[in-house]
Short mmCIF file of C-alpha atoms in Angstrom, two decimals:
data_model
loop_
_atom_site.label_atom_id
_atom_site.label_comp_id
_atom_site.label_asym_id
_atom_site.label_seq_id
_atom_site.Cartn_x
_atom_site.Cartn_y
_atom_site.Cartn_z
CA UNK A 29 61.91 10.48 39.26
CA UNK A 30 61.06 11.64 42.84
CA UNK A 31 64.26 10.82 44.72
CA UNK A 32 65.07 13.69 46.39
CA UNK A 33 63.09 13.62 49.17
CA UNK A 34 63.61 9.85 49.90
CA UNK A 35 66.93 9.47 48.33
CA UNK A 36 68.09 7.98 51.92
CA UNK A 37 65.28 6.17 53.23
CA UNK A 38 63.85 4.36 50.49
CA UNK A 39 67.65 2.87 49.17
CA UNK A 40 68.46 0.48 51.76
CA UNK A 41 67.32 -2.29 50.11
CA UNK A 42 67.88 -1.60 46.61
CA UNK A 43 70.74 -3.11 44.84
CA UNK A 44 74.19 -1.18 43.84
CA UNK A 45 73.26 -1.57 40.22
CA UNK A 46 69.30 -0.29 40.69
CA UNK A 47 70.74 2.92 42.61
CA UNK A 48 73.43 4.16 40.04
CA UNK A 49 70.63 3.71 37.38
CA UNK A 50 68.24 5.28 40.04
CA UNK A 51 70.95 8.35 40.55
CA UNK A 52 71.27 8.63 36.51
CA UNK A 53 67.23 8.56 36.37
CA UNK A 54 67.82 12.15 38.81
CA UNK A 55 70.06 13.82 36.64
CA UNK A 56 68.36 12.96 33.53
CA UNK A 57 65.32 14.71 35.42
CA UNK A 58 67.48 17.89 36.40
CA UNK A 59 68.66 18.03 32.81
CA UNK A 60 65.55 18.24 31.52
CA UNK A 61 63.99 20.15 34.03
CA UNK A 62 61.36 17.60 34.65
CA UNK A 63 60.55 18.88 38.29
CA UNK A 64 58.13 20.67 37.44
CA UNK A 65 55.76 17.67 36.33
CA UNK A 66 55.63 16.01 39.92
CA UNK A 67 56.63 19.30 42.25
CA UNK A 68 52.68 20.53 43.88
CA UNK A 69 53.85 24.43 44.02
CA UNK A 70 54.45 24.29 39.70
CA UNK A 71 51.68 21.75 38.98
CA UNK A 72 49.00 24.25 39.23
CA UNK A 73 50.84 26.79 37.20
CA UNK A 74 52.00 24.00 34.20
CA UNK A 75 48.19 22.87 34.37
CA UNK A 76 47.20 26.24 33.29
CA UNK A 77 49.39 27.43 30.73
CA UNK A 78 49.62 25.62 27.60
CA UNK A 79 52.60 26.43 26.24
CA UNK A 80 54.32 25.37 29.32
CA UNK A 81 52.79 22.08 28.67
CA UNK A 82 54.23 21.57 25.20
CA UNK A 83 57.51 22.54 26.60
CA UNK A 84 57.34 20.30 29.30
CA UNK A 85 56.19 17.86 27.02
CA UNK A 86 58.85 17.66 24.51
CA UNK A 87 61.50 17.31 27.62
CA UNK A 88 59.75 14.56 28.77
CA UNK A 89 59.62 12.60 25.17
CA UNK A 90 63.45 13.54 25.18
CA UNK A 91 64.39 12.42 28.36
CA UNK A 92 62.81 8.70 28.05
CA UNK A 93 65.10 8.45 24.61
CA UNK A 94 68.03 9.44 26.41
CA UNK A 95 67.23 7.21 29.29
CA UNK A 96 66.94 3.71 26.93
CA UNK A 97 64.64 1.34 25.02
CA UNK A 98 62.80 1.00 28.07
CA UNK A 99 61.80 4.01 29.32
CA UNK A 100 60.83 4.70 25.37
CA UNK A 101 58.35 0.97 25.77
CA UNK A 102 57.00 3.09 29.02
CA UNK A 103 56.61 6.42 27.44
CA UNK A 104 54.59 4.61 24.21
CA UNK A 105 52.46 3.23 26.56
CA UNK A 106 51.37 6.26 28.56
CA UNK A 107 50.80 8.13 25.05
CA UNK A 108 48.00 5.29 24.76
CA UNK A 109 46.49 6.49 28.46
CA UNK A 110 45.24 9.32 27.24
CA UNK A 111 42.31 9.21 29.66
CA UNK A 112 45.15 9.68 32.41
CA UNK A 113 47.62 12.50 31.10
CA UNK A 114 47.23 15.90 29.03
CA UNK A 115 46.88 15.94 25.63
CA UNK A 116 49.84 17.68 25.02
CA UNK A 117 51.76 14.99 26.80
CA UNK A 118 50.12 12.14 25.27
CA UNK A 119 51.02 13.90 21.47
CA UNK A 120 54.37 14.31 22.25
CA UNK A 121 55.20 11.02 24.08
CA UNK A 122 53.14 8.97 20.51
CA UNK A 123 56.22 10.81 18.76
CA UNK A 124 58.43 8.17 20.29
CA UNK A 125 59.78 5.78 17.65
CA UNK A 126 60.38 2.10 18.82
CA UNK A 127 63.61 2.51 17.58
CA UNK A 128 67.54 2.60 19.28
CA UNK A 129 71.07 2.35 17.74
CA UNK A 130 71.38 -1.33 16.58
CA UNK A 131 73.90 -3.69 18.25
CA UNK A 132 76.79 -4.42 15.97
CA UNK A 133 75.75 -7.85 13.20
CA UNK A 134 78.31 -9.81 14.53
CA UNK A 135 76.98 -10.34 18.17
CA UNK A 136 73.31 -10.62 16.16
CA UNK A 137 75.03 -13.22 14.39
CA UNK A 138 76.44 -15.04 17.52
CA UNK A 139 73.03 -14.95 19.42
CA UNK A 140 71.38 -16.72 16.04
CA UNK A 141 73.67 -19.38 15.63
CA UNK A 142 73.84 -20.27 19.28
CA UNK A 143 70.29 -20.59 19.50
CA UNK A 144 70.02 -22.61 16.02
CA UNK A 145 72.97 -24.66 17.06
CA UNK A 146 74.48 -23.87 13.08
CA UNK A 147 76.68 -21.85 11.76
CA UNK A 148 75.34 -18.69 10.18
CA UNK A 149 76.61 -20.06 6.26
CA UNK A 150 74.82 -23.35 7.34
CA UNK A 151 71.11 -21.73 7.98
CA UNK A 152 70.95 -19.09 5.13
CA UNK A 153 72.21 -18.92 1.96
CA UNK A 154 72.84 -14.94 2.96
CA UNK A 155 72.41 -12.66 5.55
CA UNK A 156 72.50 -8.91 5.68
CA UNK A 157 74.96 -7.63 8.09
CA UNK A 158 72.88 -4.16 8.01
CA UNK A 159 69.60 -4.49 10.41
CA UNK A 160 66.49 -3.41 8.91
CA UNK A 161 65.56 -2.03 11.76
CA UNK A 162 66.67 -1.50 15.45
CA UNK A 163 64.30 -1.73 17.97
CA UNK A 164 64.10 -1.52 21.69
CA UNK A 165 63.49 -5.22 22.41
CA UNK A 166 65.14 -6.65 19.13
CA UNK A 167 66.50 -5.69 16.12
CA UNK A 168 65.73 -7.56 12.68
CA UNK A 169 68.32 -8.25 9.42
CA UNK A 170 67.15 -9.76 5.91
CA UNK A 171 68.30 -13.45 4.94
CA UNK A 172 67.59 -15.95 2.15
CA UNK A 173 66.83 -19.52 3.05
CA UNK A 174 69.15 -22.03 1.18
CA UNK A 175 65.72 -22.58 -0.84
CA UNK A 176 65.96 -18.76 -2.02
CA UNK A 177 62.92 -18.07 0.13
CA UNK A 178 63.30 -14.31 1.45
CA UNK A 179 63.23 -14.04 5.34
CA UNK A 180 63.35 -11.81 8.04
CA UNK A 181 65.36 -12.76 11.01
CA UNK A 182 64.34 -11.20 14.36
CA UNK A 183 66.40 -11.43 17.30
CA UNK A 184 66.68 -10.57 20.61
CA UNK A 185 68.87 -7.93 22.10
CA UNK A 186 71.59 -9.68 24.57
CA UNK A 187 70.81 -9.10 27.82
CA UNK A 188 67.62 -7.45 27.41
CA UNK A 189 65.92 -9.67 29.84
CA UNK A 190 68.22 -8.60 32.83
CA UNK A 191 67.86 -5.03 31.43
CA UNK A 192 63.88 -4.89 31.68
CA UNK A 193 64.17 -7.00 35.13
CA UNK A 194 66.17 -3.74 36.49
CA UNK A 195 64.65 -1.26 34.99
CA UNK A 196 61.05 -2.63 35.69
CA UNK A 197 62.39 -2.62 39.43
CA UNK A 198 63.81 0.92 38.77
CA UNK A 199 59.93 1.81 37.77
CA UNK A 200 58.34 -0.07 40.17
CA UNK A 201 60.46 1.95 43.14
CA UNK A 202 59.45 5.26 41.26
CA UNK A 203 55.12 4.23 41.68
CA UNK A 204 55.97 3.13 44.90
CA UNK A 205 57.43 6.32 46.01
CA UNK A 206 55.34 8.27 43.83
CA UNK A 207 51.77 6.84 45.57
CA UNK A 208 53.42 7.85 48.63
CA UNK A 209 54.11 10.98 48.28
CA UNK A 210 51.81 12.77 45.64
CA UNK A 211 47.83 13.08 45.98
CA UNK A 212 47.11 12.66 42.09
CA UNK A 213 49.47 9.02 42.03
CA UNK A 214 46.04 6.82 42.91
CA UNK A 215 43.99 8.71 39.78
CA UNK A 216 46.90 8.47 37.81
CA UNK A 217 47.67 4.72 38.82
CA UNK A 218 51.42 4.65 38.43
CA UNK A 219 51.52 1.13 39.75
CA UNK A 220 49.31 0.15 37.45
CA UNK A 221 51.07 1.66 34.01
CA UNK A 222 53.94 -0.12 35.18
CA UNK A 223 52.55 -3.78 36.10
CA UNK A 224 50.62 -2.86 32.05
CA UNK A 225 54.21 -2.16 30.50
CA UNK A 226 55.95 -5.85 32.74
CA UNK A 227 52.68 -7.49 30.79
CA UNK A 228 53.33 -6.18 27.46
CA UNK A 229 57.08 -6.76 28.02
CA UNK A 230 57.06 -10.56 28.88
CA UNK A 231 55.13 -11.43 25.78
CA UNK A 232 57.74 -9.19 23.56
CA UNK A 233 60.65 -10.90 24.79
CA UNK A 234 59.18 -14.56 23.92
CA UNK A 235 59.42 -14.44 20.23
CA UNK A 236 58.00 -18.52 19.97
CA UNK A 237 54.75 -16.47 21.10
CA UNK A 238 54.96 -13.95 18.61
CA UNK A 239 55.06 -16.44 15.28
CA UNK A 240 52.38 -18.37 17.18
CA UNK A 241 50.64 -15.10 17.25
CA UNK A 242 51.70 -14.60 13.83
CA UNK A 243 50.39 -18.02 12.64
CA UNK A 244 47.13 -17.65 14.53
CA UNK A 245 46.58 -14.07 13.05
CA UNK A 246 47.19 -15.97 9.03
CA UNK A 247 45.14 -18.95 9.55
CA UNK A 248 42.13 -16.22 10.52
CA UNK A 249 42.89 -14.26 7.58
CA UNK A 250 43.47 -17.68 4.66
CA UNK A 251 42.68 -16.27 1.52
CA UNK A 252 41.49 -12.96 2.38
CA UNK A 253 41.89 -10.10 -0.28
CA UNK A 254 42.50 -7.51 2.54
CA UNK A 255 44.93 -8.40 5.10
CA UNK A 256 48.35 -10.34 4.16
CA UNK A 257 49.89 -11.80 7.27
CA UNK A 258 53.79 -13.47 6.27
CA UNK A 259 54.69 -17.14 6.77
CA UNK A 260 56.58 -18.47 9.93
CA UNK A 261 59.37 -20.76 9.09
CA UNK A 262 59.12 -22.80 12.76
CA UNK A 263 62.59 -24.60 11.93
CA UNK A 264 64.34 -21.76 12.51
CA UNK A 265 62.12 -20.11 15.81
CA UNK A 266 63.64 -19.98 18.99
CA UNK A 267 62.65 -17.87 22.08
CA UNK A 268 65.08 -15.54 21.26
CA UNK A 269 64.99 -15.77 17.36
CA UNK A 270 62.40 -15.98 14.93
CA UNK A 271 62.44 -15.92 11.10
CA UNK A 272 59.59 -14.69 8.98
CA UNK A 273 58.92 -14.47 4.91
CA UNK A 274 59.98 -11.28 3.77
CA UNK A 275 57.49 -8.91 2.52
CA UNK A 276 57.82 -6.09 0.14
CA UNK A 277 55.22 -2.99 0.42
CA UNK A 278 54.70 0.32 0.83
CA UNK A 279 54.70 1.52 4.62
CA UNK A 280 51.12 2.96 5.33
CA UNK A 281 52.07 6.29 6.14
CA UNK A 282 53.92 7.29 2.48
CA UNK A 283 50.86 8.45 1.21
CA UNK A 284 52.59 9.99 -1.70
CA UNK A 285 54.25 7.06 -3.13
CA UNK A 286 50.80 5.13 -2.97
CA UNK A 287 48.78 7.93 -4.58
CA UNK A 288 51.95 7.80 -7.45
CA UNK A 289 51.03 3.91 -7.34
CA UNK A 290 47.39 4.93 -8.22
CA UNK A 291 46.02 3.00 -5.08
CA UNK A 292 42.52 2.89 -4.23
CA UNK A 293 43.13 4.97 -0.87
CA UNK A 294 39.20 4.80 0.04
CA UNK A 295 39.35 1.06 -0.97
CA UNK A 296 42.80 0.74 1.62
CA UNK A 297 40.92 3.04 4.39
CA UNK A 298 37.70 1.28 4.31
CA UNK A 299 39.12 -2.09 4.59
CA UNK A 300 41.38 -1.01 7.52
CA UNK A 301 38.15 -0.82 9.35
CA UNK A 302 36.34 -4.05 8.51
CA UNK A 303 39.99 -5.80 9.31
CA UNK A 304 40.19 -4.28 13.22
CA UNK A 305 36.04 -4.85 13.61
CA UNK A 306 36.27 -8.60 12.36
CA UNK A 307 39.34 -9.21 14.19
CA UNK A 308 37.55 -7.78 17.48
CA UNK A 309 34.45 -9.21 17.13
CA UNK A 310 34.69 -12.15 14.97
CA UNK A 311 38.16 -13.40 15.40
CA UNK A 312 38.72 -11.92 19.04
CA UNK A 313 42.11 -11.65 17.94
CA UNK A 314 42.96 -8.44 17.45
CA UNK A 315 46.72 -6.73 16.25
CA UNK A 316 47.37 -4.42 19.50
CA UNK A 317 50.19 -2.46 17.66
CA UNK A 318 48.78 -1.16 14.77
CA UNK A 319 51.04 2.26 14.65
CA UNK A 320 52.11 2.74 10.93
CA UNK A 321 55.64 1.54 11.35
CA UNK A 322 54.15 -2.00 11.19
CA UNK A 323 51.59 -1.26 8.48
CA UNK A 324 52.48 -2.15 4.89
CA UNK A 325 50.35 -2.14 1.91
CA UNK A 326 50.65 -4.28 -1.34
CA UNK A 327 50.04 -2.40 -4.02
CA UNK A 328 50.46 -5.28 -7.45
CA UNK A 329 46.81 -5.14 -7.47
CA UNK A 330 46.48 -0.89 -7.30
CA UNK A 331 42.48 -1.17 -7.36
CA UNK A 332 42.41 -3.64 -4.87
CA UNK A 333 45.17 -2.79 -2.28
CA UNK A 334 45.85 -5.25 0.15
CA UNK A 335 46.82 -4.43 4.08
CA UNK A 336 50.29 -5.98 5.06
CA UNK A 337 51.32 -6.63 8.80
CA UNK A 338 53.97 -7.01 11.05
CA UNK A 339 55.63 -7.15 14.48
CA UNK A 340 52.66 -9.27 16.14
CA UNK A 341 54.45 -9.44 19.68
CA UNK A 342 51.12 -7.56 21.67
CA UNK A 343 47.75 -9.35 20.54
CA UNK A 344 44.62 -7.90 22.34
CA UNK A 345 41.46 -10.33 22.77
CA UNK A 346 38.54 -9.67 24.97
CA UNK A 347 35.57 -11.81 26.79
CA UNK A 348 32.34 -12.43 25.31
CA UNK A 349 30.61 -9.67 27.75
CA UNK A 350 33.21 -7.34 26.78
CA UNK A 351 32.59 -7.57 23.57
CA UNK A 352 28.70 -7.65 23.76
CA UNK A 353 28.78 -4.61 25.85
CA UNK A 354 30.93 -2.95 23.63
CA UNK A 355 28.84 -3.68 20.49
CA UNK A 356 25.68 -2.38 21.94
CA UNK A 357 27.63 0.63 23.33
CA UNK A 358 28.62 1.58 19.78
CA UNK A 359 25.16 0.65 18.16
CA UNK A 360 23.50 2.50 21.05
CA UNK A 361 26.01 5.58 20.81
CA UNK A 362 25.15 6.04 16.58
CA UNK A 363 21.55 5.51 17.49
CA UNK A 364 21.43 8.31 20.14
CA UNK A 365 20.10 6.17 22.72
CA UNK A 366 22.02 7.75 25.60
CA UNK A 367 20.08 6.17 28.30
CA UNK A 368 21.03 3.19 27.18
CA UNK A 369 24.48 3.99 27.20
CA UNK A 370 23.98 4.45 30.95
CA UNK A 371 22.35 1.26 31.27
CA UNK A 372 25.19 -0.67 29.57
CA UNK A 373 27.82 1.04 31.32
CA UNK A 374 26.20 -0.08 35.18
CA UNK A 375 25.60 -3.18 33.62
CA UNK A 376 29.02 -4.00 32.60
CA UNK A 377 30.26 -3.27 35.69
CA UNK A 378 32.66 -0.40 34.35
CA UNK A 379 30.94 2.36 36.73
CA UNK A 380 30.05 1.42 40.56
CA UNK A 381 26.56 -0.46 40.59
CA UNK A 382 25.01 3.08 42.88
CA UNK A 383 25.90 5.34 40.01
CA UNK A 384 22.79 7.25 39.02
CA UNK A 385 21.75 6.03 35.54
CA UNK A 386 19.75 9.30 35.10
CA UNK A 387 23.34 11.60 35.83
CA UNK A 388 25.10 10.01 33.91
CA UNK A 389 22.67 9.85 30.98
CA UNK A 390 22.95 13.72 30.77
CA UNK A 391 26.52 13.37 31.26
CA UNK A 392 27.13 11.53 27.98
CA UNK A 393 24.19 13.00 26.01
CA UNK A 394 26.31 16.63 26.97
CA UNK A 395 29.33 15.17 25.22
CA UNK A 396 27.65 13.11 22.43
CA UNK A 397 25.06 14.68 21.35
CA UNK A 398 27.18 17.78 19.95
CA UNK A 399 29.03 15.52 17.45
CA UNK A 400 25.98 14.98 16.03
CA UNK A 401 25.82 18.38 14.39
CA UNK A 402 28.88 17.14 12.32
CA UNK A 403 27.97 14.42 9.20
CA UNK A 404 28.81 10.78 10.65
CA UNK A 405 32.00 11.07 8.28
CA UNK A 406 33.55 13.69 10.61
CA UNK A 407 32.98 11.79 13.53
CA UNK A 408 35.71 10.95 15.70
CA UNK A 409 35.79 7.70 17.94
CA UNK A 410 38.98 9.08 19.44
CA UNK A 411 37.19 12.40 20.17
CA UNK A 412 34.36 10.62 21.81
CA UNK A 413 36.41 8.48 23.97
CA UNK A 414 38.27 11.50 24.66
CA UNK A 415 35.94 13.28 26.35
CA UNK A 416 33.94 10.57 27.93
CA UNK A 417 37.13 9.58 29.38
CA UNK A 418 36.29 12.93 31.25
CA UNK A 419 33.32 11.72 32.42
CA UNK A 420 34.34 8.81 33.55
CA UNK A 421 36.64 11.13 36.03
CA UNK A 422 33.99 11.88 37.70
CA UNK A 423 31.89 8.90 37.87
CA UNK A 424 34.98 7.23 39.17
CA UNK A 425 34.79 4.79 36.60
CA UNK A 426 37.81 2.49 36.72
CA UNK A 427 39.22 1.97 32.46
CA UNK A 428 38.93 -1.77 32.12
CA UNK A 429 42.24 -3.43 31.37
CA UNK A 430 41.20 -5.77 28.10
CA UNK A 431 40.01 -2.46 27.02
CA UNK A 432 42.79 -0.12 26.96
CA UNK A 433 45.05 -2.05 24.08
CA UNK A 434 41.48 -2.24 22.37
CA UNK A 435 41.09 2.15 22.57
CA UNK A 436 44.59 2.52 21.74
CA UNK A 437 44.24 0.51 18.28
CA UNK A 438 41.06 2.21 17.80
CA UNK A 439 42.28 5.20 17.79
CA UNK A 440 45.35 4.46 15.51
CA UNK A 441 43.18 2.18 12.94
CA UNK A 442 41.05 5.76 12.79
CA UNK A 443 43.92 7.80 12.13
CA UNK A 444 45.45 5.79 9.38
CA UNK A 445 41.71 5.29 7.89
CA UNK A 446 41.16 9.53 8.02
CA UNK A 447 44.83 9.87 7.21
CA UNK A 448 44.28 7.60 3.63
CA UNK A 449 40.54 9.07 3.36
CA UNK A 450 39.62 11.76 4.78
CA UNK A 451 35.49 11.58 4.32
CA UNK A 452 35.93 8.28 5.93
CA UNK A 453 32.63 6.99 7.91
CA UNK A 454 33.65 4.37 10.39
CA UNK A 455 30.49 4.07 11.50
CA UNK A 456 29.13 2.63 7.49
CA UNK A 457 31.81 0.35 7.50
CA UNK A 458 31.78 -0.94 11.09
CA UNK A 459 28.02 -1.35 11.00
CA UNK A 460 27.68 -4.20 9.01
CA UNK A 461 30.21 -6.15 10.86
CA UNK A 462 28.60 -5.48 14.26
CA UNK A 463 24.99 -6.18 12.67
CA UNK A 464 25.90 -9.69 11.89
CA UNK A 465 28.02 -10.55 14.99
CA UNK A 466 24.96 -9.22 17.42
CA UNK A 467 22.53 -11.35 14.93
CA UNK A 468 24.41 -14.23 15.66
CA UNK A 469 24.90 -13.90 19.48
CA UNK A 470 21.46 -13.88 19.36
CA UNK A 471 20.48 -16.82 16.94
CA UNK A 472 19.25 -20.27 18.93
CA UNK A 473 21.44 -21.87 16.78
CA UNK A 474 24.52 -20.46 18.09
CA UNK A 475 23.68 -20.46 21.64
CA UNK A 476 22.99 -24.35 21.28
CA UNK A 477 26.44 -24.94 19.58
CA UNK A 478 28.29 -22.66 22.71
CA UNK A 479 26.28 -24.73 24.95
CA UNK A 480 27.79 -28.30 23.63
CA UNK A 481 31.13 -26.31 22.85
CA UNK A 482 31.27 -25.69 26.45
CA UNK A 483 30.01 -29.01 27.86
CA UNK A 484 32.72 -30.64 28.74
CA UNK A 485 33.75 -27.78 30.98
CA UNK A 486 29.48 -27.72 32.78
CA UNK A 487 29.77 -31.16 33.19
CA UNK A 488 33.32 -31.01 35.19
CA UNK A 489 31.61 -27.76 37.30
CA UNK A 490 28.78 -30.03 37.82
CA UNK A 491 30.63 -32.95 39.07
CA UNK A 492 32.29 -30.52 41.55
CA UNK A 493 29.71 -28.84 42.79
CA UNK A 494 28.81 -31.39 45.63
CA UNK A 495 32.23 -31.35 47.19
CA UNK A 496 31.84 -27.39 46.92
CA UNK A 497 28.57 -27.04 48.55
CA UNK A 498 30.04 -29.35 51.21
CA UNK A 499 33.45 -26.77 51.55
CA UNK A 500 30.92 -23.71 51.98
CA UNK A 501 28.54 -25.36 54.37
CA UNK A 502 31.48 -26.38 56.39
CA UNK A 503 33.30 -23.05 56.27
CA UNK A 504 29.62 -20.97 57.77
CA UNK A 505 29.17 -24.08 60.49
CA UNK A 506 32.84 -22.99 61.55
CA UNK A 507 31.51 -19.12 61.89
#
């Protein structure tokens, strides 16, 4: 959106179709006045007024809708960088609903049976011409098997691969140009947003990855009481096309029709917790896209609600330091222990190695330690990160990416738990779960059974490691 000073030297080697979306991208910015969000002489003045900021805001969130299913994947994802972009911005853009006008059945229909290599009739014993929902990658229509099994059928938009290709160049051209040209682009990282939205992309539009995700996610979850994840019927998966059992539940967010239901809502909001901690720490294999569109719950058993998911396309998992230092943050955040806080942080490598532990100490007790006048229950972990985020400004600490999917889920699974039960305490809930997974990081037991889990892989490293010292001895002789 900053073509009006390059318009004619950066085009040259763009292709015809790039620059008529490119000169589309321009008006859609004059429309909605969105000049104002990259021009230096109004920066200053939309950075101090507030209401100027909503405004600006709300023409932004319309602006991506108008501009396509794209734009809307890129918008969601900066309202999840909210250590990068206002407040106000990052509200307004987590507005955006990952949904489009469907494409009519009958090409749906077309793309199915071309990829199953059967008719329609053949496959299912009926099919809903009406999607259930229209998304901006895929849309998804209701079937029965010829068994009588209940399915969802997700498929692919046509052409959505060449669409993302263009408009991921169309973004790409727009970092580029805004690195360039604007002081803030290297703290905001534009490049970087965009290469995050190309990863998230790819694994959306290979939907043989997202039953395998889907199948992964239900084997860790066999017989659990809290968390229902739906069958994959492989026969019919394709890259394009995917069918999943139907479920039927009551989306997260209708509180209403769940408290008519006479749900256990503290039950359902406690047990949201304990799912995205054991997935995280136990499983690493966490749902990334836990916004309440793809939250369901079953309520047959009212007292015992049970968590229902869907859409498993992102899927966050971290590394065993990650998750170590990340434990031991949390435990040493509850336990006021700000110093080591600091320590952890240099440690981890997530601010430079010459940051002084004693400044930033002070710097996080000045933003923690005030939450501690509130009960644990009113805590927020979105809050926190919020303002350490802050911080981290200034400590030029650089957000790790296997973390941000993990902040962004955090901060949804907190809403939903707060939004279900309000005198919620995280912490309670997520203690236990950390206790035991730091316990058994730490038993002699489990460090022997990593060690021979991992032998194969020492004694290959170890069989290389002449040839190697060879290479490097080599390489300084030639110095």
């Amino acid at each position: 959106i900053v073509l009006q000073d390059c318009l004619y030297e950066e085009l040259g080697i763009m292709g015809l179709k790039v620059l008529l979306r490119l000169i589309y991208i321009y008006w859609v910015v004059l429309r909605y006045r969105l000049r104002s969000l990259i021009n230096p002489k109004t920066h200053k003045s939309l950075a101090r007024n507030q209401n100027k900021r909503i405004k600006s805001a709300a023409q932004l969130r319309q602006a991506l809708e108008l501009l396509g299913p794209i734009f809307i994947k890129f918008g969601q994802v900066l309202s999840t960088r909210r250590d990068l972009i206002p407040h106000e911005f990052a509200d307004e853009l987590a507005k955006l609903q990952d949904r489009v006008k469907p494409f009519p059945s009958a090409l749906a229909k077309a793309l199915i049976e071309a990829s199953l290599g059967r008719s329609i009739n053949e496959v299912f014993a009926s099919f809903d011409d009406k999607p259930l929902a229209a998304a901006s990658i895929a849309q998804v229509h209701a079937a029965t098997l010829k068994d009588g099994a209940e399915v969802v059928v997700k498929v692919l938009r046509p052409n959505v691969d060449e669409m993302i290709a263009r408009d991921l160049e169309v973004l790409d051209f727009l970092a580029n140009t805004a690195a360039k040209r604007f002081p803030d682009a290297t703290r905001l990282k534009p490049k970087e947003i965009v290469n995050e939205l190309r990863m998230i992309l790819s694994k959306e539009l290979d939907l043989i990855r997202e039953a395998s995700n889907a199948s992964q996610l239900k084997k860790n979850f066999e017989g659990s009481d809290k968390l229902y994840v739906p069958e994959v019927y492989w026969d019919y998966c394709r890259p394009n096309v995917m069918v999943l059992e139907r479920i039927h539940g009551v989306q997260i967010s209708n509180i209403k029709k769940l408290r008519e239901a006479g749900a256990d809502l503290e039950w359902l909001a406690h047990n949201g917790v304990e799912i995205f901690f054991t997935q995280v720490f136990r499983h690493n294999f966490f749902h990334a896209d836990m916004h309440p569109g793809n939250v369901f719950v079953d309520i047959t058993n009212p007292k015992k609600p049970r968590y229902m998911a869907i859409d498993f396309g992102v899927m966050g998992t971290l590394t065993l330091r990650d998750k170590h230092y990340l434990a031991e943050n949390f435990y040493a955040f509850f336990n006021r222990d700000y110093r080591r806080v600091a320590d952890l942080h240099i440690e981890s490598g997530w601010v430079p190695p010459d940051t002084s532990a004693e400044d930033l100490e002070a710097s996080v007790r000045s933003v923690c330690e005030p939450m501690f006048n509130k009960p644990l229950k009113e805590i927020s972990f979105g809050i926190v990160l919020l303002r350490l985020f802050d911080i981290a400004r200034k400590y030029k600490m650089e957000i790790q990416p296997q973390l941000i999917l993990l902040q962004k889920t955090l901060v949804n699974v907190e809403g939903l738990g707060r939004e279900l039960y309000p005198d919620l305490d995280i912490w309670k809930t997520a203690k236990p779960v950390l206790e035991k997974w730091l316990m058994e990081q730490s038993s002699p037991v489990n460090a022997i059974k990593r060690i021979i889990k991992q032998w194969p892989q020492i004694m290959r490293d170890l069989s290389l490691l002449p040839e190697r010292i060879s290479a490097f001895l080599k390489t300084i002789s030639q110095e």
